[in-house]
Short mmCIF file of C-alpha atoms in Angstrom, two decimals:
data_model
loop_
_atom_site.label_atom_id
_atom_site.label_comp_id
_atom_site.label_asym_id
_atom_site.label_seq_id
_atom_site.Cartn_x
_atom_site.Cartn_y
_atom_site.Cartn_z
CA UNK A 2 0.27 0.55 -0.23
CA UNK A 3 1.10 3.76 -0.94
CA UNK A 4 1.54 5.94 1.81
CA UNK A 5 -0.71 8.82 1.28
CA UNK A 6 -4.33 7.19 0.53
CA UNK A 7 -6.26 9.16 -1.08
CA UNK A 8 -9.93 8.35 -0.08
CA UNK A 9 -13.24 9.79 -1.42
CA UNK A 10 -15.74 9.25 1.24
CA UNK A 11 -19.53 11.78 1.29
CA UNK A 12 -19.66 10.91 4.95
CA UNK A 13 -16.11 11.30 5.36
CA UNK A 14 -15.36 9.83 8.14
CA UNK A 15 -17.65 7.15 9.83
CA UNK A 16 -16.49 3.51 11.67
CA UNK A 17 -15.35 2.09 8.39
CA UNK A 18 -12.46 5.30 8.24
CA UNK A 19 -11.84 5.44 11.50
CA UNK A 20 -11.73 1.20 11.97
CA UNK A 21 -10.44 -0.36 8.75
CA UNK A 22 -8.06 2.84 7.81
CA UNK A 23 -6.71 4.62 9.97
CA UNK A 24 -6.97 2.05 12.63
CA UNK A 25 -5.22 -0.95 10.71
CA UNK A 26 -3.33 1.33 8.95
CA UNK A 27 -1.95 3.64 12.13
CA UNK A 28 -2.22 6.43 10.80
CA UNK A 29 -1.10 9.10 11.81
CA UNK A 30 -1.94 12.40 10.23
CA UNK A 31 -6.15 13.04 8.44
CA UNK A 32 -6.61 16.11 5.87
CA UNK A 33 -10.53 16.48 5.31
CA UNK A 34 -10.61 18.47 2.02
CA UNK A 35 -14.68 19.98 1.37
CA UNK A 36 -15.42 23.83 1.22
CA UNK A 37 -17.67 23.74 3.57
CA UNK A 38 -16.60 21.87 6.59
CA UNK A 39 -13.07 24.31 6.49
CA UNK A 40 -15.95 27.32 6.35
CA UNK A 41 -17.62 25.72 9.43
CA UNK A 42 -16.50 25.99 12.93
CA UNK A 43 -18.71 23.55 14.79
CA UNK A 44 -18.58 20.86 12.04
CA UNK A 45 -14.79 20.88 11.98
CA UNK A 46 -15.38 20.63 15.72
CA UNK A 47 -17.13 17.87 15.69
CA UNK A 48 -14.65 15.76 13.16
CA UNK A 49 -11.95 16.59 15.71
CA UNK A 50 -13.42 15.93 18.73
CA UNK A 51 -14.40 11.47 17.35
CA UNK A 52 -10.40 11.27 15.88
CA UNK A 53 -8.50 8.23 17.89
CA UNK A 54 -5.15 8.52 20.31
CA UNK A 55 -2.20 9.81 18.54
CA UNK A 56 -4.28 10.61 14.95
CA UNK A 57 -4.98 14.58 13.98
CA UNK A 58 -6.61 15.84 11.33
CA UNK A 59 -7.01 19.21 9.12
CA UNK A 60 -10.15 20.52 7.70
CA UNK A 61 -8.48 23.07 4.70
CA UNK A 62 -10.58 23.95 1.69
CA UNK A 63 -9.90 22.66 -1.93
CA UNK A 64 -7.92 25.97 -2.70
CA UNK A 65 -5.77 25.41 0.63
CA UNK A 66 -5.00 21.56 -0.18
CA UNK A 67 -3.79 22.81 -3.71
CA UNK A 68 -1.32 25.47 -2.23
CA UNK A 69 -0.34 22.29 0.09
CA UNK A 70 3.57 20.94 -0.33
CA UNK A 71 2.45 17.75 0.19
CA UNK A 72 5.28 15.93 0.50
CA UNK A 73 6.90 18.38 2.12
CA UNK A 74 4.96 18.50 4.71
CA UNK A 75 4.65 15.45 5.67
CA UNK A 76 7.42 13.38 5.19
CA UNK A 77 6.79 10.04 6.71
CA UNK A 78 4.33 7.38 7.35
CA UNK A 79 0.66 7.88 6.40
CA UNK A 80 -1.95 9.95 5.08
CA UNK A 81 -5.20 10.36 5.05
CA UNK A 82 -6.58 12.11 2.51
CA UNK A 83 -10.72 12.39 2.46
CA UNK A 84 -12.61 14.75 0.05
CA UNK A 85 -16.19 14.01 -0.56
CA UNK A 86 -16.78 13.83 -3.70
CA UNK A 87 -15.57 13.09 -7.52
CA UNK A 88 -15.56 16.33 -8.51
CA UNK A 89 -13.30 18.08 -4.97
CA UNK A 90 -11.39 14.38 -6.66
CA UNK A 91 -11.53 16.16 -9.56
CA UNK A 92 -10.90 19.39 -8.43
CA UNK A 93 -7.78 18.02 -6.34
CA UNK A 94 -5.81 15.47 -9.05
CA UNK A 95 -3.60 18.12 -9.86
CA UNK A 96 -1.68 18.27 -6.82
CA UNK A 97 -1.76 14.27 -6.21
CA UNK A 98 1.57 12.82 -5.74
CA UNK A 99 0.69 9.90 -7.62
CA UNK A 100 3.55 7.75 -7.48
CA UNK A 101 3.49 8.07 -3.28
CA UNK A 102 -0.18 7.77 -3.78
CA UNK A 103 -2.79 4.72 -3.78
CA UNK A 104 -6.45 6.40 -4.84
CA UNK A 105 -9.65 4.84 -3.43
CA UNK A 106 -13.25 5.36 -3.90
CA UNK A 107 -15.67 4.01 -0.59
CA UNK A 108 -18.71 5.21 0.43
CA UNK A 109 -20.45 6.88 -2.30
CA UNK A 110 -24.30 6.35 -1.69
CA UNK A 111 -26.26 10.13 -1.22
CA UNK A 112 -25.98 11.44 -4.63
CA UNK A 113 -28.04 10.71 -7.83
CA UNK A 114 -26.62 6.90 -8.92
CA UNK A 115 -27.06 4.01 -11.58
CA UNK A 116 -23.68 2.48 -11.59
CA UNK A 117 -23.83 -0.07 -8.56
CA UNK A 118 -20.11 -1.05 -7.57
CA UNK A 119 -19.83 -2.21 -4.05
CA UNK A 120 -22.70 -2.31 -1.37
CA UNK A 121 -22.08 1.34 -0.30
CA UNK A 122 -20.97 2.47 -3.32
CA UNK A 123 -22.69 4.13 -7.06
CA UNK A 124 -21.52 6.24 -9.28
CA UNK A 125 -23.30 8.17 -12.03
CA UNK A 126 -21.83 7.67 -16.06
CA UNK A 127 -20.15 11.49 -15.43
CA UNK A 128 -18.72 10.54 -12.59
CA UNK A 129 -17.90 7.15 -13.83
CA UNK A 130 -15.97 8.70 -17.13
CA UNK A 131 -13.82 11.45 -14.48
CA UNK A 132 -12.94 8.41 -12.58
CA UNK A 133 -11.46 6.61 -16.25
CA UNK A 134 -9.98 9.86 -17.28
CA UNK A 135 -7.95 10.91 -14.26
CA UNK A 136 -6.74 6.93 -14.23
CA UNK A 137 -5.48 7.11 -18.10
CA UNK A 138 -4.54 10.70 -17.88
CA UNK A 139 -1.49 9.42 -14.87
CA UNK A 140 -1.83 6.13 -15.83
CA UNK A 141 -2.86 5.69 -11.93
CA UNK A 142 -5.29 2.58 -10.70
CA UNK A 143 -8.32 3.70 -9.12
CA UNK A 144 -9.87 1.17 -6.38
CA UNK A 145 -12.88 0.82 -5.09
CA UNK A 146 -12.17 -0.42 -1.76
CA UNK A 147 -13.81 -0.12 1.39
CA UNK A 148 -11.93 -1.32 4.09
CA UNK A 149 -8.20 -2.90 3.76
CA UNK A 150 -8.30 -6.22 3.95
CA UNK A 151 -11.52 -6.39 1.20
CA UNK A 152 -11.19 -7.49 -1.83
CA UNK A 153 -10.31 -4.07 -4.23
CA UNK A 154 -12.20 -3.36 -7.68
CA UNK A 155 -10.48 -1.77 -10.43
CA UNK A 156 -12.41 1.24 -11.52
CA UNK A 157 -11.72 -0.06 -15.28
CA UNK A 158 -13.09 -3.04 -14.78
CA UNK A 159 -16.55 -1.60 -14.02
CA UNK A 160 -16.20 1.16 -16.68
CA UNK A 161 -14.95 -1.81 -19.18
CA UNK A 162 -19.19 -3.88 -17.77
CA UNK A 163 -19.93 -0.69 -18.24
CA UNK A 164 -19.17 -0.31 -22.17
CA UNK A 165 -19.79 -3.97 -23.13
CA UNK A 166 -23.21 -3.64 -21.70
CA UNK A 167 -24.09 -0.41 -23.72
CA UNK A 168 -22.75 -2.64 -27.05
CA UNK A 169 -25.65 -5.96 -25.85
CA UNK A 170 -28.25 -3.17 -25.65
CA UNK A 171 -27.39 -1.87 -29.14
CA UNK B 242 -38.14 11.50 33.59
CA UNK B 243 -40.94 12.90 31.81
CA UNK B 244 -39.43 13.47 28.89
CA UNK B 245 -37.97 9.54 28.62
CA UNK B 246 -41.74 8.55 29.28
CA UNK B 247 -43.46 10.75 26.86
CA UNK B 248 -40.79 9.40 24.51
CA UNK B 249 -40.81 5.64 25.34
CA UNK B 250 -42.99 3.92 22.33
CA UNK B 251 -41.01 5.65 20.13
CA UNK B 252 -37.37 4.58 22.20
CA UNK B 253 -38.68 1.49 21.89
CA UNK B 254 -39.32 1.37 18.74
CA UNK B 255 -36.05 2.36 17.84
CA UNK B 256 -34.76 -1.43 18.67
CA UNK B 257 -36.75 -2.27 15.58
CA UNK B 258 -35.72 0.92 13.15
CA UNK B 259 -33.45 -0.99 10.75
CA UNK B 260 -36.20 -3.67 9.82
CA UNK B 261 -36.34 -1.56 6.48
CA UNK B 262 -32.61 -1.65 6.08
CA UNK B 263 -31.82 -1.61 1.78
CA UNK B 264 -29.05 -0.63 0.12
CA UNK B 265 -30.97 2.65 -1.84
CA UNK B 266 -31.56 4.60 1.87
CA UNK B 267 -30.05 2.87 4.44
CA UNK B 268 -31.93 3.11 7.55
CA UNK B 269 -33.70 6.67 5.99
CA UNK B 270 -37.11 4.69 6.23
CA UNK B 271 -36.66 3.29 9.44
CA UNK B 272 -34.99 6.53 10.92
CA UNK B 273 -38.33 9.07 8.68
CA UNK B 274 -40.85 6.07 10.16
CA UNK B 275 -39.00 6.97 14.31
CA UNK B 276 -39.07 10.99 13.05
CA UNK B 277 -42.70 10.63 12.44
CA UNK B 278 -44.02 8.67 15.45
CA UNK B 279 -42.01 11.51 17.48
CA UNK B 280 -43.33 14.28 15.83
CA UNK B 281 -47.21 12.79 16.42
CA UNK B 282 -46.37 12.11 20.67
CA UNK B 283 -44.36 15.89 20.76
CA UNK B 284 -46.85 17.04 18.54
CA UNK B 285 -44.15 19.07 16.20
CA UNK B 286 -43.13 19.48 12.79
CA UNK B 287 -39.83 18.12 11.13
CA UNK B 288 -39.99 20.15 8.20
CA UNK B 289 -39.74 18.18 5.83
CA UNK B 290 -39.51 14.72 6.88
CA UNK B 291 -40.26 12.04 4.06
CA UNK B 292 -42.75 10.10 3.31
CA UNK B 293 -40.92 6.31 4.43
CA UNK B 294 -41.37 5.24 1.00
CA UNK B 295 -38.52 8.00 -0.51
CA UNK B 296 -36.65 8.99 2.29
CA UNK B 297 -33.49 10.29 2.68
CA UNK B 298 -30.09 8.34 2.76
CA UNK B 299 -29.06 8.01 6.73
CA UNK B 300 -26.63 5.33 8.12
CA UNK B 301 -25.20 5.92 11.33
CA UNK B 302 -24.43 3.43 14.67
CA UNK B 303 -27.66 1.65 15.19
CA UNK B 304 -26.74 2.19 19.15
CA UNK B 305 -26.60 5.79 18.45
CA UNK B 306 -29.89 6.02 17.08
CA UNK B 307 -31.61 8.18 19.92
CA UNK B 308 -28.72 10.64 19.97
CA UNK B 309 -30.05 12.48 16.96
CA UNK B 310 -34.24 11.94 17.86
CA UNK B 311 -32.83 14.05 21.01
CA UNK B 312 -30.84 16.16 18.79
CA UNK B 313 -33.71 16.63 16.24
CA UNK B 314 -36.47 17.78 18.88
CA UNK B 315 -34.14 19.85 20.24
CA UNK B 316 -33.45 21.45 17.06
CA UNK B 317 -37.38 21.95 16.10
CA UNK B 318 -38.58 23.35 19.35
CA UNK B 319 -35.45 25.92 18.84
CA UNK B 320 -37.48 26.38 15.49
CA UNK B 321 -33.85 25.64 13.41
CA UNK B 322 -33.22 24.09 10.28
CA UNK B 323 -32.75 19.94 11.89
CA UNK B 324 -31.13 18.53 9.67
CA UNK B 325 -28.32 21.14 9.66
CA UNK B 326 -25.69 18.57 11.35
CA UNK B 327 -27.70 15.58 10.36
CA UNK B 328 -25.09 14.05 7.99
CA UNK B 329 -22.15 15.09 10.12
CA UNK B 330 -23.48 13.22 13.52
CA UNK B 331 -24.35 10.45 11.59
CA UNK B 332 -21.27 10.50 10.26
CA UNK B 333 -19.48 10.81 13.93
CA UNK B 334 -21.32 8.22 15.46
CA UNK B 335 -21.61 5.60 13.59
CA UNK B 336 -17.25 5.69 14.09
CA UNK B 337 -18.21 6.40 17.96
CA UNK B 338 -20.50 3.58 17.59
CA UNK B 339 -18.49 1.28 15.60
CA UNK B 340 -15.47 1.73 17.81
CA UNK B 341 -16.92 1.67 21.36
CA UNK B 342 -19.79 -1.47 20.32
CA UNK B 343 -17.86 -3.52 17.52
CA UNK B 344 -14.86 -3.29 18.02
CA UNK B 345 -14.65 -3.17 21.73
CA UNK B 346 -17.73 -3.89 24.04
CA UNK B 347 -18.79 -6.79 22.11
CA UNK B 348 -15.41 -9.16 22.23
CA UNK B 349 -15.16 -7.68 25.74
CA UNK B 350 -18.64 -8.95 26.64
CA UNK B 351 -17.50 -12.60 24.92
CA UNK B 352 -14.69 -12.93 27.33
CA UNK B 353 -16.14 -11.26 29.99
CA UNK B 354 -19.02 -14.65 29.57
CA UNK B 355 -16.46 -17.22 28.50
CA UNK B 356 -14.52 -16.17 31.81
CA UNK B 357 -17.61 -16.85 33.25
CA UNK B 358 -18.28 -19.75 31.47
CA UNK B 359 -15.57 -21.85 32.68
CA UNK B 360 -16.93 -21.70 36.58
CA UNK B 361 -21.69 -21.17 35.67
CA UNK B 362 -22.13 -21.68 31.90
CA UNK B 363 -25.53 -21.16 32.44
CA UNK B 364 -25.13 -18.13 34.60
CA UNK B 365 -23.01 -16.74 31.48
CA UNK B 366 -25.45 -17.28 28.80
CA UNK B 367 -27.15 -15.00 30.47
CA UNK B 368 -24.97 -12.44 31.87
CA UNK B 369 -23.64 -12.41 27.41
CA UNK B 370 -27.21 -11.03 26.69
CA UNK B 371 -27.39 -9.15 29.78
CA UNK B 372 -24.34 -6.88 29.89
CA UNK B 373 -24.57 -6.29 26.08
CA UNK B 374 -28.02 -5.15 26.86
CA UNK B 375 -27.39 -2.82 29.67
CA UNK B 376 -24.41 -0.78 27.19
CA UNK B 377 -27.56 -1.10 24.50
CA UNK B 378 -30.72 0.02 26.40
CA UNK B 379 -28.85 2.60 28.19
CA UNK B 380 -27.64 4.19 25.27
CA UNK B 381 -31.41 4.05 23.78
CA UNK B 382 -32.38 6.55 27.24
CA UNK B 383 -29.12 8.93 27.91
CA UNK B 384 -28.40 9.20 23.97
CA UNK B 385 -32.23 10.87 23.64
CA UNK B 386 -31.65 12.56 27.35
CA UNK B 387 -28.17 14.34 26.24
CA UNK B 388 -29.24 13.96 22.75
CA UNK B 389 -32.45 16.25 23.56
CA UNK B 390 -30.58 18.42 26.93
CA UNK B 391 -27.24 19.32 24.78
CA UNK B 392 -28.31 19.50 20.91
CA UNK B 393 -26.05 20.13 18.04
CA UNK B 394 -23.31 20.32 21.28
CA UNK B 395 -23.67 16.63 21.89
CA UNK B 396 -20.47 16.18 20.98
CA UNK B 397 -18.52 18.55 24.26
CA UNK B 398 -20.64 15.31 26.20
CA UNK B 399 -18.37 12.89 24.20
CA UNK B 400 -15.67 14.70 24.62
CA UNK B 401 -15.61 15.46 28.35
CA UNK B 402 -15.52 11.85 29.28
CA UNK B 403 -12.99 11.78 26.90
CA UNK B 404 -15.37 8.99 25.09
CA UNK B 405 -12.65 8.07 22.55
CA UNK B 406 -10.90 6.26 25.16
CA UNK B 407 -13.34 3.78 26.35
CA UNK B 408 -12.40 1.92 23.86
CA UNK B 409 -8.67 1.98 24.75
CA UNK B 410 -9.24 0.63 28.43
CA UNK B 411 -12.21 -1.86 27.12
CA UNK B 412 -9.38 -3.32 24.15
CA UNK B 413 -6.69 -3.78 27.57
CA UNK B 414 -9.75 -5.76 30.00
CA UNK B 415 -10.17 -7.91 26.90
CA UNK B 416 -6.91 -9.00 26.88
CA UNK B 417 -6.24 -9.35 29.86
CA UNK B 418 -9.34 -11.26 30.03
CA UNK B 419 -8.59 -13.30 26.90
CA UNK B 420 -5.77 -14.45 28.45
CA UNK B 421 -6.51 -15.55 31.96
CA UNK B 422 -9.19 -17.67 29.65
CA UNK B 423 -6.60 -19.14 27.91
CA UNK B 424 -4.50 -19.83 31.35
CA UNK B 425 -7.28 -21.69 32.33
CA UNK B 426 -8.03 -23.83 29.37
CA UNK B 427 -4.69 -25.11 29.64
CA UNK B 428 -5.16 -25.82 33.33
CA UNK B 429 -8.06 -27.71 32.43
CA UNK B 430 -6.30 -29.39 29.30
CA UNK B 431 -3.55 -30.31 31.96
CA UNK B 432 -6.21 -32.05 34.15
CA UNK B 433 -3.61 -31.33 37.17
CA UNK B 434 -2.69 -28.22 38.48
CA UNK B 435 1.29 -29.15 36.71
CA UNK B 436 0.15 -27.41 33.26
CA UNK B 437 2.11 -29.79 31.12
CA UNK B 438 3.81 -28.70 27.03
CA UNK B 439 1.06 -31.52 25.59
CA UNK B 440 -1.34 -29.70 26.95
CA UNK B 441 -0.64 -26.31 25.76
CA UNK B 442 -0.07 -27.59 22.43
CA UNK B 443 -3.27 -29.00 22.57
CA UNK B 444 -4.77 -25.26 23.82
CA UNK B 445 -2.39 -23.89 20.98
CA UNK B 446 -3.74 -26.52 17.99
CA UNK B 447 -8.00 -25.51 19.14
CA UNK B 448 -7.30 -21.78 19.39
CA UNK B 449 -5.09 -21.78 15.85
CA UNK B 450 -7.88 -23.50 14.43
CA UNK B 451 -10.60 -21.46 16.27
CA UNK B 452 -9.01 -18.00 14.84
CA UNK B 453 -8.20 -19.02 11.17
CA UNK B 454 -12.11 -20.17 10.77
CA UNK B 455 -13.44 -17.05 12.39
CA UNK B 456 -11.53 -14.56 10.32
CA UNK B 457 -13.54 -17.54 7.44
CA UNK B 458 -17.25 -17.25 8.58
CA UNK B 459 -19.23 -14.02 9.10
CA UNK B 460 -18.98 -12.11 12.71
CA UNK B 461 -21.40 -13.56 14.52
CA UNK B 462 -20.33 -16.50 13.43
CA UNK B 463 -17.62 -16.15 15.36
CA UNK B 464 -19.50 -16.36 18.96
CA UNK B 465 -21.07 -20.04 18.02
CA UNK B 466 -17.45 -20.99 16.94
CA UNK B 467 -15.53 -20.25 20.07
CA UNK B 468 -18.18 -21.34 22.10
CA UNK B 469 -18.44 -24.57 20.27
CA UNK B 470 -14.40 -25.37 20.40
CA UNK B 471 -14.67 -24.17 24.20
CA UNK B 472 -17.27 -26.88 24.17
CA UNK B 473 -14.76 -29.20 21.72
CA UNK B 474 -12.40 -29.07 24.74
CA UNK B 475 -14.73 -30.24 27.51
CA UNK B 476 -16.01 -32.91 25.39
CA UNK B 477 -12.54 -34.47 24.93
CA UNK B 478 -11.23 -34.91 27.95
CA UNK B 479 -14.05 -35.99 29.59
CA UNK B 480 -13.76 -38.96 26.55
#
């Protein structure tokens, strides 16, 4: 597993993230990127309050993240970076240090969707195309990966499956 | 007390609110059902709470759902938008609940019961249900009370009691009990006061078999497998 884990999760920090990722990899640094949470002091405080001992959460806006020099600021250990949507991932993808990063899609269940990936990850065609575009542009596989001990699903495989379904329908 | 009595039927119903758990809105339908019930009892409107058939997405730890009901009631009575912190608290309670109930309390209860089972098997069976449900039912009532009294500031209560560290303490207790139980089992297998290497070897084999099996079956079966292994040890000794 690469040192920097990018996770797309519309529930941000919940049981799977704490138990599955933060405690499993003993991650000490977590960055949550979301404009509305970064602007809301109370929401930021609530999320910070539930961090396990020794884990530090920073909440920042997309613009702040784009100015961050990740590799210099976080030189050692695992770093978990959470965004709330595929669109946010698209906006920050220019600042992802790809050679050190593992990009995974966690829980995406609240938006409009029609393509099931896992039991709590659903995408629409636009989101799927966007992920494939990011993946191809950077030659980096993106996975739907709920928990570290579960088998990851390559987003390209889902895309190919969708293409085959469309061909059959035509 | 008056508040809890008034909300009692809704709190009891919250035991079943996951009955309509589904992949579309997870616990959304159940939560909407609870809100409607609460709305009826307190004669208050929760704004745009949708009908059961098209409820919004909602997912949290089921033991913490009454905290949400308390917060919603408090916000509705104050005339504030009820769902401003809905997704935030749903996620946060999911994290706190999964860590405390699933990660720590369940194994702790299991090993406490196992420890007791060595001496009083029948009592151990009831002890498991009673001990776990003290927290389950306690959180239902206390959650609603705290949610209502503190509203969206309820997180302060968790900070005050260092709730995030409770699971560390429970984990330490579990490890201690696990070691104690294994020691008793080794002594039992030895069938005498002197512990011999064959007994330790036999126990280790059972332990590895149980651990390996439990990794490949879903969580509820882990307890059954564990109980079966202990029973096997007991029976083999009699043979």
